[in-house]
Coordinates of C-alpha atoms in Angstrom, one line a residue:
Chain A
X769 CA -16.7 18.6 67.0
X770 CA -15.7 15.1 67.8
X771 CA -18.0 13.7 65.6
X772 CA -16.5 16.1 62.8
X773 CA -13.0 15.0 63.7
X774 CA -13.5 11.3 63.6
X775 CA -15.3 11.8 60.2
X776 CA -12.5 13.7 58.6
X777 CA -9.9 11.3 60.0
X778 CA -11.8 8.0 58.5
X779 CA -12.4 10.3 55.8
X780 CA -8.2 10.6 55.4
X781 CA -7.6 7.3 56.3
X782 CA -10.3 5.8 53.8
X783 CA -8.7 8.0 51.3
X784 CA -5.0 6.9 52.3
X785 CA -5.2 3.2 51.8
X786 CA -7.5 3.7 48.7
X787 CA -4.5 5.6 47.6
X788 CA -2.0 3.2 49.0
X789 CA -3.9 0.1 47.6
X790 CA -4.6 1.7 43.9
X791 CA -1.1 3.1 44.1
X792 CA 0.5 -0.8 44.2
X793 CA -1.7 -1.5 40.8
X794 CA -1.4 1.5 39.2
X795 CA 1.8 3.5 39.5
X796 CA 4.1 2.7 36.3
X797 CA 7.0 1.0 37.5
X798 CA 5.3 -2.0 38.6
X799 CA 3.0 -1.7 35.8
X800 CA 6.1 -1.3 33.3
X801 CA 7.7 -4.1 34.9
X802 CA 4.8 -6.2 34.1
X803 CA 4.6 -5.5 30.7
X804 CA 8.5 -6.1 29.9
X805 CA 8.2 -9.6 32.3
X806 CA 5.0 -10.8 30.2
X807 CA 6.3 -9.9 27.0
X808 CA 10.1 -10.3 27.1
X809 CA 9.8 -13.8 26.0
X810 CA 7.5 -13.0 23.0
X811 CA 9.8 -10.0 22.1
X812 CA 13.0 -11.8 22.5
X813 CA 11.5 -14.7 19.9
X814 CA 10.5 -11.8 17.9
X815 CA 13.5 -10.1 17.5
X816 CA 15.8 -13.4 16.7
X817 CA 12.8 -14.2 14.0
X818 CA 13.6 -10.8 12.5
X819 CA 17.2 -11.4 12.6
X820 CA 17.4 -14.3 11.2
X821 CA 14.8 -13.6 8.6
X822 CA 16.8 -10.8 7.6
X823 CA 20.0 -12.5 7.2
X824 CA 18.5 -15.7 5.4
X825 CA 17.0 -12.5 3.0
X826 CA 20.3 -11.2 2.7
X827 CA 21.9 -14.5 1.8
X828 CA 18.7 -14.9 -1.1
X829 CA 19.9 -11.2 -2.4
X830 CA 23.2 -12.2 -2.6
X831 CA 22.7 -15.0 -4.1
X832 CA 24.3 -17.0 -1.4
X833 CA 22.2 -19.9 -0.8
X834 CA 21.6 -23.5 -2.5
X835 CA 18.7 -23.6 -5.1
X836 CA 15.2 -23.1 -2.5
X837 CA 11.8 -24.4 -2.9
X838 CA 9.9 -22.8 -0.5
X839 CA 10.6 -19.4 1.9
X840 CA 11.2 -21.0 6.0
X841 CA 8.2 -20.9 7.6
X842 CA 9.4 -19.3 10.6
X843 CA 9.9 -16.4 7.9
X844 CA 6.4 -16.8 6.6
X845 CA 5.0 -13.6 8.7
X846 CA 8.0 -11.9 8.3
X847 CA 8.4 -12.1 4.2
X848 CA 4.4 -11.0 4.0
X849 CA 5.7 -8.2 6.5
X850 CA 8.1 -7.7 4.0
X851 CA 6.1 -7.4 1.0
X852 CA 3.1 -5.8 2.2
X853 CA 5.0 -2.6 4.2
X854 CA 6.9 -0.9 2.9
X855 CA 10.1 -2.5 2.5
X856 CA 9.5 -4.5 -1.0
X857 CA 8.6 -1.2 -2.7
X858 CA 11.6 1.0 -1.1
X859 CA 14.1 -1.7 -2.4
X860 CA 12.5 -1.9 -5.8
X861 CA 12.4 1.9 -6.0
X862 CA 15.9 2.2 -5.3
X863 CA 16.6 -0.7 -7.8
X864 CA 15.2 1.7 -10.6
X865 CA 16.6 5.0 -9.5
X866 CA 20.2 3.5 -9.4
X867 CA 19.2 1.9 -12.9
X868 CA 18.0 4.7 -14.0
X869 CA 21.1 6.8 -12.6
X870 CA 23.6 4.5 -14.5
X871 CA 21.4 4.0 -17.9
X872 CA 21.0 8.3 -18.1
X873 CA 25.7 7.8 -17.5
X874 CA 25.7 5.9 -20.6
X875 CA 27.0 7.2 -23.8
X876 CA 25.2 5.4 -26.8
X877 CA 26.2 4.5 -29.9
X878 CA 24.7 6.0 -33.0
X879 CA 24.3 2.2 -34.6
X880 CA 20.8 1.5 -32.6
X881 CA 22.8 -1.4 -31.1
X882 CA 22.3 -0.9 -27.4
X883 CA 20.1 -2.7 -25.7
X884 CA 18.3 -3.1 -21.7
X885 CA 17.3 -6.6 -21.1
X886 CA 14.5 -7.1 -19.0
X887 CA 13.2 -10.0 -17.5
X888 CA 8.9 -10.1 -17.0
X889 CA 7.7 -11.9 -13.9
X890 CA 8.6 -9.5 -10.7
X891 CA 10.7 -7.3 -12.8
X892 CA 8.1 -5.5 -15.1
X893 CA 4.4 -7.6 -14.2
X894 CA 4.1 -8.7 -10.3
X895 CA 2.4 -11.3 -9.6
X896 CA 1.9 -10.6 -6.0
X897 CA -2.6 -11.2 -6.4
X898 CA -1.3 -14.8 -7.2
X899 CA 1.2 -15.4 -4.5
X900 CA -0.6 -12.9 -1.7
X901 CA -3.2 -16.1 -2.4
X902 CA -0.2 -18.7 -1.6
X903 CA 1.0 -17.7 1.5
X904 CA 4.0 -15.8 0.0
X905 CA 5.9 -18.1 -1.2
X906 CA 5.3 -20.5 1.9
X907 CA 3.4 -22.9 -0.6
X908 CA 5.6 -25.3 -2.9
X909 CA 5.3 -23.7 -6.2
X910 CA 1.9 -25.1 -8.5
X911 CA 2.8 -24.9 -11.8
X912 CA -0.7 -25.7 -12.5
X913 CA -2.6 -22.8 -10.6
X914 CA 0.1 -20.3 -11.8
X915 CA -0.6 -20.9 -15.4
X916 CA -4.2 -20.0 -15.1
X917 CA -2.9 -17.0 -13.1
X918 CA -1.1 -15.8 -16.0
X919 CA -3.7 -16.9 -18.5
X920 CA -5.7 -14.3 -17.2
X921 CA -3.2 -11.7 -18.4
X922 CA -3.9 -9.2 -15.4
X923 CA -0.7 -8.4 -13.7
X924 CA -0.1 -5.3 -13.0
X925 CA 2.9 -3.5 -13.5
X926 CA 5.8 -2.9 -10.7
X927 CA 5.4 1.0 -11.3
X928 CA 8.9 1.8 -10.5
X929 CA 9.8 -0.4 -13.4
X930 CA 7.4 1.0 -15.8
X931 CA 8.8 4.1 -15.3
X932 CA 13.0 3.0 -15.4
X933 CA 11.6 1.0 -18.7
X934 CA 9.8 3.9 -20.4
X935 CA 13.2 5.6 -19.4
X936 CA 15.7 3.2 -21.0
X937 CA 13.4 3.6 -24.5
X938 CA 13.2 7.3 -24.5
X939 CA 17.1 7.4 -23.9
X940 CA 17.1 5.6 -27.4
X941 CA 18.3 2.0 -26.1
X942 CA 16.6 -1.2 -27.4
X943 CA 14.7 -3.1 -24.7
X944 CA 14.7 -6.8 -25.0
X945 CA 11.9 -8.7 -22.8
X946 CA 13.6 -12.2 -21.9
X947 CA 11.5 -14.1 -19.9
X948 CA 11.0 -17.9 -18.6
X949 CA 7.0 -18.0 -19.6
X950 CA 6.3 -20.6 -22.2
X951 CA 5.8 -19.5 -26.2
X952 CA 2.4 -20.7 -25.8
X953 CA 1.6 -17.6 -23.3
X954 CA 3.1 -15.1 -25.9
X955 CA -0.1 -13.8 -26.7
X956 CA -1.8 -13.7 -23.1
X957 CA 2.0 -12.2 -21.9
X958 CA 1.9 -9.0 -24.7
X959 CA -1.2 -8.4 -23.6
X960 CA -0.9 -7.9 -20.7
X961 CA 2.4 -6.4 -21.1
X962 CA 0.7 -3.7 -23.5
X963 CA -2.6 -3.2 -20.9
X964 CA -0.3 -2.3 -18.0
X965 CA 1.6 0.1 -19.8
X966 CA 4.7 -1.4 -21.5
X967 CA 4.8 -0.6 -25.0
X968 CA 8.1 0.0 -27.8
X969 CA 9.8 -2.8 -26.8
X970 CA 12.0 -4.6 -30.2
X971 CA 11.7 -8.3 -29.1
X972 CA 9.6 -10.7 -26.6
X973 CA 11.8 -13.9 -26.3
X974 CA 10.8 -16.4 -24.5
X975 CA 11.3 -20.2 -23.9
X976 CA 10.6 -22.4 -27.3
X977 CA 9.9 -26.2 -27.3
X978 CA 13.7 -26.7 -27.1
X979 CA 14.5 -25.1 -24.3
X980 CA 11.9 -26.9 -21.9
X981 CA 14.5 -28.5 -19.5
X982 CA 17.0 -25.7 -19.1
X983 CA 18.0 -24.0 -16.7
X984 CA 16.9 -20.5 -17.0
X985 CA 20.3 -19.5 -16.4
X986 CA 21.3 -21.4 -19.4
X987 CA 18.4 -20.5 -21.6
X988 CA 18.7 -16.6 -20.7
X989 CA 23.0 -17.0 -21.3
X990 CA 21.9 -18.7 -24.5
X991 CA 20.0 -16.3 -25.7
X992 CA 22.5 -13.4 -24.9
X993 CA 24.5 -14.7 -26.2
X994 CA 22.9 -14.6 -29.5
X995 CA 22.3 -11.1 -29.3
X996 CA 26.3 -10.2 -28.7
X997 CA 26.9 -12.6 -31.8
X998 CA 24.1 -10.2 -33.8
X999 CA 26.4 -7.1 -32.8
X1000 CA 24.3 -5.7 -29.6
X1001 CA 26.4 -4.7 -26.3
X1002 CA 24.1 -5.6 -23.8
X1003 CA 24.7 -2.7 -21.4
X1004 CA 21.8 -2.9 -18.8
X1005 CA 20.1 -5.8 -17.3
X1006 CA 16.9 -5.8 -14.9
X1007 CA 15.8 -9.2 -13.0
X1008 CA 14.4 -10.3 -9.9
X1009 CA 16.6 -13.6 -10.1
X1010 CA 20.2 -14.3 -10.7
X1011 CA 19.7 -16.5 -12.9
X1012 CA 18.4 -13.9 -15.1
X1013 CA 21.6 -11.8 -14.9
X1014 CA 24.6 -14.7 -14.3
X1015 CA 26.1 -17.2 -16.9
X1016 CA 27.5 -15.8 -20.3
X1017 CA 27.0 -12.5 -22.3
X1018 CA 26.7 -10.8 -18.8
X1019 CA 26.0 -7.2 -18.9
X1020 CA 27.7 -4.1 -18.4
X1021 CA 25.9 -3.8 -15.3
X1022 CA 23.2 -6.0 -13.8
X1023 CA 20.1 -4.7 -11.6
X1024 CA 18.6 -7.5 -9.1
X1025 CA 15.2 -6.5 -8.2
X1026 CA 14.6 -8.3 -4.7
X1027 CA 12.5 -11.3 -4.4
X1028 CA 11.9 -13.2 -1.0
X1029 CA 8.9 -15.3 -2.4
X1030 CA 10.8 -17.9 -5.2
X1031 CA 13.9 -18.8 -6.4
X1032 CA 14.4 -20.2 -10.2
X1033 CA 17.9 -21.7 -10.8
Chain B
X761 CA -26.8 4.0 64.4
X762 CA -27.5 6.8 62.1
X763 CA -24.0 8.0 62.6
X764 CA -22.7 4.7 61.4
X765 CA -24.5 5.0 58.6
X766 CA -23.2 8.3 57.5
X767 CA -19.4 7.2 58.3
X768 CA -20.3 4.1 56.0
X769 CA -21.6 6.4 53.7
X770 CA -19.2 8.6 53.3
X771 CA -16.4 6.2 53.2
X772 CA -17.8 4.4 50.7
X773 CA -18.1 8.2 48.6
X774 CA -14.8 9.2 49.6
X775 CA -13.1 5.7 48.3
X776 CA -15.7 6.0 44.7
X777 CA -14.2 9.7 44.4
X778 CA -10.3 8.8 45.1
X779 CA -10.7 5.9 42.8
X780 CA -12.3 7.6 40.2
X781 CA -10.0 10.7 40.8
X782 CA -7.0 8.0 40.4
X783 CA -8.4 6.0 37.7
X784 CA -8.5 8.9 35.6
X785 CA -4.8 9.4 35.9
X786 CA -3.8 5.7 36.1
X787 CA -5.8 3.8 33.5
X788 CA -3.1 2.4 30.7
X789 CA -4.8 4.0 27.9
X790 CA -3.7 7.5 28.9
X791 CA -0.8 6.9 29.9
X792 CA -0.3 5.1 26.4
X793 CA -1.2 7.7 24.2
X794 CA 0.9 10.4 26.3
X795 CA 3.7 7.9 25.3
X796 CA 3.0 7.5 21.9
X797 CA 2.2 11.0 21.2
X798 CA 5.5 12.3 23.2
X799 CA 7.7 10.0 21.1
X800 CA 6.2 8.7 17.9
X801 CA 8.2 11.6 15.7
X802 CA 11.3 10.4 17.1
X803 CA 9.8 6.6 16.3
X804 CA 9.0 7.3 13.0
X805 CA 11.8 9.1 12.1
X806 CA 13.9 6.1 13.4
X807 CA 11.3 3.5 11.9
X808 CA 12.0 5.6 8.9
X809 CA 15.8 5.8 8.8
X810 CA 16.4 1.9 9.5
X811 CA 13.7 1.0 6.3
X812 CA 15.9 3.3 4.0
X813 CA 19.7 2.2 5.5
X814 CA 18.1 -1.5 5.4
X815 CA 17.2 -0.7 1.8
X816 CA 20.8 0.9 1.0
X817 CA 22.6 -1.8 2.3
X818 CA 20.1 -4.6 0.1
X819 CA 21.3 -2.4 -2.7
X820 CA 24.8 -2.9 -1.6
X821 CA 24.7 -6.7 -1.5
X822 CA 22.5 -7.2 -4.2
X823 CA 25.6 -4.9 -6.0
X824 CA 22.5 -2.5 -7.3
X825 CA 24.7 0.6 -6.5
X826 CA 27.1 3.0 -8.6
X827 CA 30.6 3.1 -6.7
X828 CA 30.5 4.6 -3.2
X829 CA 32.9 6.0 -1.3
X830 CA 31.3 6.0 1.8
X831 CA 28.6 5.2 4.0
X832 CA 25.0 7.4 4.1
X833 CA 25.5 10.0 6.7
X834 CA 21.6 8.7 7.9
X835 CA 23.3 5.3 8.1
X836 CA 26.1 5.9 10.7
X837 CA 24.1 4.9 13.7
X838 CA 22.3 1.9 11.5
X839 CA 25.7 0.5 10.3
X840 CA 27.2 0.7 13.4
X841 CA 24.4 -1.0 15.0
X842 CA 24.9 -3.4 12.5
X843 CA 28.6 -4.2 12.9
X844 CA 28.5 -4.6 16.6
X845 CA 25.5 -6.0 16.8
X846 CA 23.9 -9.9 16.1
X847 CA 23.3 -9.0 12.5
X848 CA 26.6 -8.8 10.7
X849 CA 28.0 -11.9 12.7
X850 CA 24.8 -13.6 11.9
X851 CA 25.3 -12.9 8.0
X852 CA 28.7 -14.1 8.2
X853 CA 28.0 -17.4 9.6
X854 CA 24.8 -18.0 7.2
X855 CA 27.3 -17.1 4.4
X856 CA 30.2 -19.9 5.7
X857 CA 27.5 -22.8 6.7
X858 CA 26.1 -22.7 3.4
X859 CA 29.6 -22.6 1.6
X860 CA 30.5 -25.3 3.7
X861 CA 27.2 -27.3 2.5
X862 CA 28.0 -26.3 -0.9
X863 CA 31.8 -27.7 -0.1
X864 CA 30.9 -30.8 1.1
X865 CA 28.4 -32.0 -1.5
X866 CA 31.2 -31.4 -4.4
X867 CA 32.8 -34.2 -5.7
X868 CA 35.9 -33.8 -6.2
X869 CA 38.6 -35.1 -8.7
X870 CA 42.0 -36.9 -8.2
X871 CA 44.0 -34.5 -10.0
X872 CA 44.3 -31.6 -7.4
X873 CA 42.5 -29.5 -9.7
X874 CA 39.8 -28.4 -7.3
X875 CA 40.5 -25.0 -6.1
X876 CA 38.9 -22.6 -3.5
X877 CA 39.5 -19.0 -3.7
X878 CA 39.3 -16.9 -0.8
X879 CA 39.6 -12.7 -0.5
X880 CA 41.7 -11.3 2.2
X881 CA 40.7 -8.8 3.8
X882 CA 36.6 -8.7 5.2
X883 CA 36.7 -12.1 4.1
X884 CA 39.6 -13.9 6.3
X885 CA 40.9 -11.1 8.1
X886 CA 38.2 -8.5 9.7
X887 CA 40.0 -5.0 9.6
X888 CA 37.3 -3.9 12.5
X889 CA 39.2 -2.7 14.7
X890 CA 40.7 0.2 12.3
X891 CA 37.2 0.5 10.6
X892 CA 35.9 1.2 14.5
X893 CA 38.2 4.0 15.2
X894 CA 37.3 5.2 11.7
X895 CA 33.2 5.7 11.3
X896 CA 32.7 2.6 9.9
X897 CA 32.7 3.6 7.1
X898 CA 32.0 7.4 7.5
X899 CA 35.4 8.4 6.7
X900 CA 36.7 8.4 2.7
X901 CA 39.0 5.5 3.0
X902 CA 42.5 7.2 3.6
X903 CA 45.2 4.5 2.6
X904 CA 48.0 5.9 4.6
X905 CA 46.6 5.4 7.6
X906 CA 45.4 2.1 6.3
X907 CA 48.2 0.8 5.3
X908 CA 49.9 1.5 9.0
X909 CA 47.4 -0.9 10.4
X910 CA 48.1 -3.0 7.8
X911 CA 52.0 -3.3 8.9
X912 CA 50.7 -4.1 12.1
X913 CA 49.9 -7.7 11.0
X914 CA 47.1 -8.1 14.0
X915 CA 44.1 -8.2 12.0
X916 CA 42.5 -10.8 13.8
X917 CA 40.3 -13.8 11.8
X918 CA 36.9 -13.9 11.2
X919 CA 36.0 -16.9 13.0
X920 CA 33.1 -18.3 10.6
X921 CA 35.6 -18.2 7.8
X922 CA 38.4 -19.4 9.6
X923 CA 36.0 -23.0 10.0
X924 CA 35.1 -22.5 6.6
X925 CA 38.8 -22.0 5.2
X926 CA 39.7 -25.9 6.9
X927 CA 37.1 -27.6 6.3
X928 CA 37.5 -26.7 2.5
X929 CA 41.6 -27.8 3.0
X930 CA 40.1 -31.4 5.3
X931 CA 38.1 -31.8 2.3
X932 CA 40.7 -31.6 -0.1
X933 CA 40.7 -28.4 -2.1
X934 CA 43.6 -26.6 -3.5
X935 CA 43.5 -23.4 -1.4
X936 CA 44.2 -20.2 -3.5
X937 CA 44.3 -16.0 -1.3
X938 CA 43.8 -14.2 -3.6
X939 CA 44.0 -10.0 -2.5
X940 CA 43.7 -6.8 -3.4
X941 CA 46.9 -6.3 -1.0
X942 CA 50.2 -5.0 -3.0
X943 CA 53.1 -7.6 -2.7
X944 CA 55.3 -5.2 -0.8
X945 CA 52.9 -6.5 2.3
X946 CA 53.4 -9.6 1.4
X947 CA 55.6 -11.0 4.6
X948 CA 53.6 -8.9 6.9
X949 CA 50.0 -10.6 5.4
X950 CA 51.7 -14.0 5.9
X951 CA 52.7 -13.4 9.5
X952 CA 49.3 -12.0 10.0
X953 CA 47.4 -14.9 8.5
X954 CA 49.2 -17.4 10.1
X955 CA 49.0 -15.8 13.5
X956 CA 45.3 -15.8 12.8
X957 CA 45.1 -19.4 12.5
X958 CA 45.8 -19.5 8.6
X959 CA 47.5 -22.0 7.2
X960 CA 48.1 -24.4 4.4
X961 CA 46.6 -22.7 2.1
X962 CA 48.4 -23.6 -1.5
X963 CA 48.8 -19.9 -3.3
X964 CA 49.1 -16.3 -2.0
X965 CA 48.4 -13.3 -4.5
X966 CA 49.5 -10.5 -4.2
X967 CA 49.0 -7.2 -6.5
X968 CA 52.5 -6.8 -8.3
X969 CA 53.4 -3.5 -9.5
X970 CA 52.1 -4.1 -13.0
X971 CA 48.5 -4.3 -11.5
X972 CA 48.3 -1.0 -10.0
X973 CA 46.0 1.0 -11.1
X974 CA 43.6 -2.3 -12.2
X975 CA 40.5 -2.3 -10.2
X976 CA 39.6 -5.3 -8.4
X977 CA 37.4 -6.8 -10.8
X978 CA 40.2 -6.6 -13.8
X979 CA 42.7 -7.6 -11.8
X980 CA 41.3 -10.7 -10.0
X981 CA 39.6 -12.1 -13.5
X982 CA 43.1 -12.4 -14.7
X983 CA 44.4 -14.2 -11.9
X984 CA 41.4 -16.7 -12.4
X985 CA 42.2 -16.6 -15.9
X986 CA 45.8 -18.1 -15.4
X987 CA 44.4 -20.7 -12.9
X988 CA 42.0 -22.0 -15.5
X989 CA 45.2 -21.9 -17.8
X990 CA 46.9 -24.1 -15.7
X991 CA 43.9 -26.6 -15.3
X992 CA 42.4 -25.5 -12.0
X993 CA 38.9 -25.6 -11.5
X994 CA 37.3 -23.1 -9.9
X995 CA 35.0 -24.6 -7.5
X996 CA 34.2 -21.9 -5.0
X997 CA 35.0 -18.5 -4.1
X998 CA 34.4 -15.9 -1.2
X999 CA 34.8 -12.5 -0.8
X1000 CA 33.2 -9.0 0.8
X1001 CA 32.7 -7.8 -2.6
X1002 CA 31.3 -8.3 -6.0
X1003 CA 34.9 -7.3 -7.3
X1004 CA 36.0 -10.9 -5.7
X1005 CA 33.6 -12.6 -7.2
X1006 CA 32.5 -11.0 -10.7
X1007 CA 34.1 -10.9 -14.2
X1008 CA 36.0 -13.4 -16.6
X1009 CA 37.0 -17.2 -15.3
X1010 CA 33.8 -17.2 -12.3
X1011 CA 33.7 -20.1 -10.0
X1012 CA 31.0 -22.4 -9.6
X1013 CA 29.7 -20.6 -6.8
X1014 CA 30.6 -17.8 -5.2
X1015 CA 29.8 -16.7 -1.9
X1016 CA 29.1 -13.1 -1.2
X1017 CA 30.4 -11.5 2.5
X1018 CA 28.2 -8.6 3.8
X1019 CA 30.3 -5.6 3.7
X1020 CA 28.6 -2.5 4.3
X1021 CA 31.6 -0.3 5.4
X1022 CA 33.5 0.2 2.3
X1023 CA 33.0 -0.5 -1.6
X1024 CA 36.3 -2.1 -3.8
X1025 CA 35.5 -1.6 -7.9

């Protein structure tokens, strides 16, 4: 019997301090703790990098900042966040639906001489293959590399803008594609244009030998201007930069698709 | 001896079994998943509600929207969050540092002739503390009781703006307030400004009563019109909303406040 006790007692007390000891490791608190003491640092450092990503986004939306070469690189995890997740395609979606919205409002003429401008890069063809290969915007931009990006005429199309454009021509508007790329990619760009859906559209402008050197807000204001002097009201405008939707010949109402990768002035 | 052995023995079992018994309770990855599993509806319905309200308010700032009277129900909570939070005080001061950039690298002439505009209200002013008794935005805008706080004078500055607004005046521009406020609260927005820490600035105006029933946009343009009439350049211009900024007679540059409570046309 005295055997028996003594083995149930160490038995107890073996059991007790295992108990005790695994107890200090394992019960949450202390493990909780822990894991907020380790990591509060990184989290902290986190949270001000998504703060202040977010606002220098903000301030490239609303057009607030001075001309921009290259996204901050404390952003560059944060913008490929961005673009990747779901957060580009959610803003772009609501960008069409509220273009959509307004462009369904509109009361047409019967002279044929309304019109939806759209801009091309990041507004109806993405280039994100290209950039997802230059960090997002993080690299200076290669004029070089990009051209033999878009002489392979293989963007796809932002499918939310596909369908607001498809929209616009079957409400009976006239869809002008004004873009930045260079006459001698006309060919490549309506190709491309044409094998990712977009077709009907009444002109392609886009910059001549005379307009090398512009701004694109002047070339696009120019060119807007010539349609209001040839009798179109420009009442609906899509473009991923201000610069394609500021200067003269504005439209009735504008549509900024976002882009946190480059800025064209 | 034997007896030893069997105590050694049957510590050594009775510590493998309590550990084992307590490992399988204690180990993180349990206790993780139970976590995850008990609160990632509630996660991803929040994960889900700040991408949409972070969407809406792009929209907002980008001016993508159709007039809105108030806030997304889904976004009381987010804006809220915003308003007391870092972010909107963060936005504001990325807005003012890079006005102030812009300010400073303008060269101005000797004729006077360079002219800041500035918005009242959200812009100099911040109304917060009748917008906090008042959803934020959750509430249709009643301008009764709007106007009573208005009387009161003791909207206090927004202190970004308020180093923007005299460093613009060191630097020599003509200073122009130019609101959305009727001229019957014309001695009370003066008291109010200068109690604020306003002063100096070189024009105050108001809406008369041949400007009711303008909206923003319309009304402001022709203000800027008359400046540009009498010479002034237009240089730079803030405001909360695209109404401030947008239309005939545009400055240079114009520098967009967040403002997700409330929408002016």
């Amino acid at each position: 019997m005295t055997i028996l006790r003594i083995f149930i007692f160490l038995m107890l007390v073996t059991f007790a301090i295992g108990n005790e000891n695994l107890n200090s490791h394992v019960f949450p608190r202390p493990l909780i703790i822990e894991y907020l003491e380790n990591n509060e640092p990184q989290l902290k450092e986190y949270d001000e990098v998504q703060l202040k990503c977010t606002s220098w986004r903000f301030a490239v939306e609303a057009n607030n900042l001075s001309p921009w070469k290259m996204i901050p690189e404390e952003c560059a995890d944060y913008v490929r966040q961005y673009i990747v997740g779901l957060g580009y395609n959610m803003d772009i979606d609501m960008v069409s639906n509220e273009a959509g919205e307004y462009a369904k409002s509109v009361n047409l003429g019967d002279d044929g001489k309304d019109v939806w401008v759209f801009d091309v890069d990041e507004t109806l063809l993405s280039n994100l293959p290209y950039y997802s290969d230059h960090g997002y915007g993080l690299e200076v931009f290669d004029s070089v590399e990009f051209d033999k990006w878009v002489e392979k005429g293989t963007a796809p199309a932002i499918e939310s803008s596909l369908k607001l454009y498809q929209e616009v021509l079957s409400l009976g508007f006239k869809v002008f594609l004004l873009t930045g790329r260079s006459e001698r990619h006309g060919n490549v760009t309506v190709e491309n244009l044409m094998n990712a859906g977009f077709h009907g559209w009444d002109k392609l402008i886009l910059r001549g030998s005379d307009d090398h050197g512009k701004t694109a807000t002047t070339f696009k204001s120019e060119r807007r201007n010539e349609m209001i002097e040839e009798g179109f009201r420009i009442v609906g405008n899509s473009g991923d930069q201000w610069s394609d939707l500021l200067g003269s010949s504005m439209s009735n109402r504008s549509f900024k698709l976002p882009n946190p990768i480059y800025y064209i002035p």
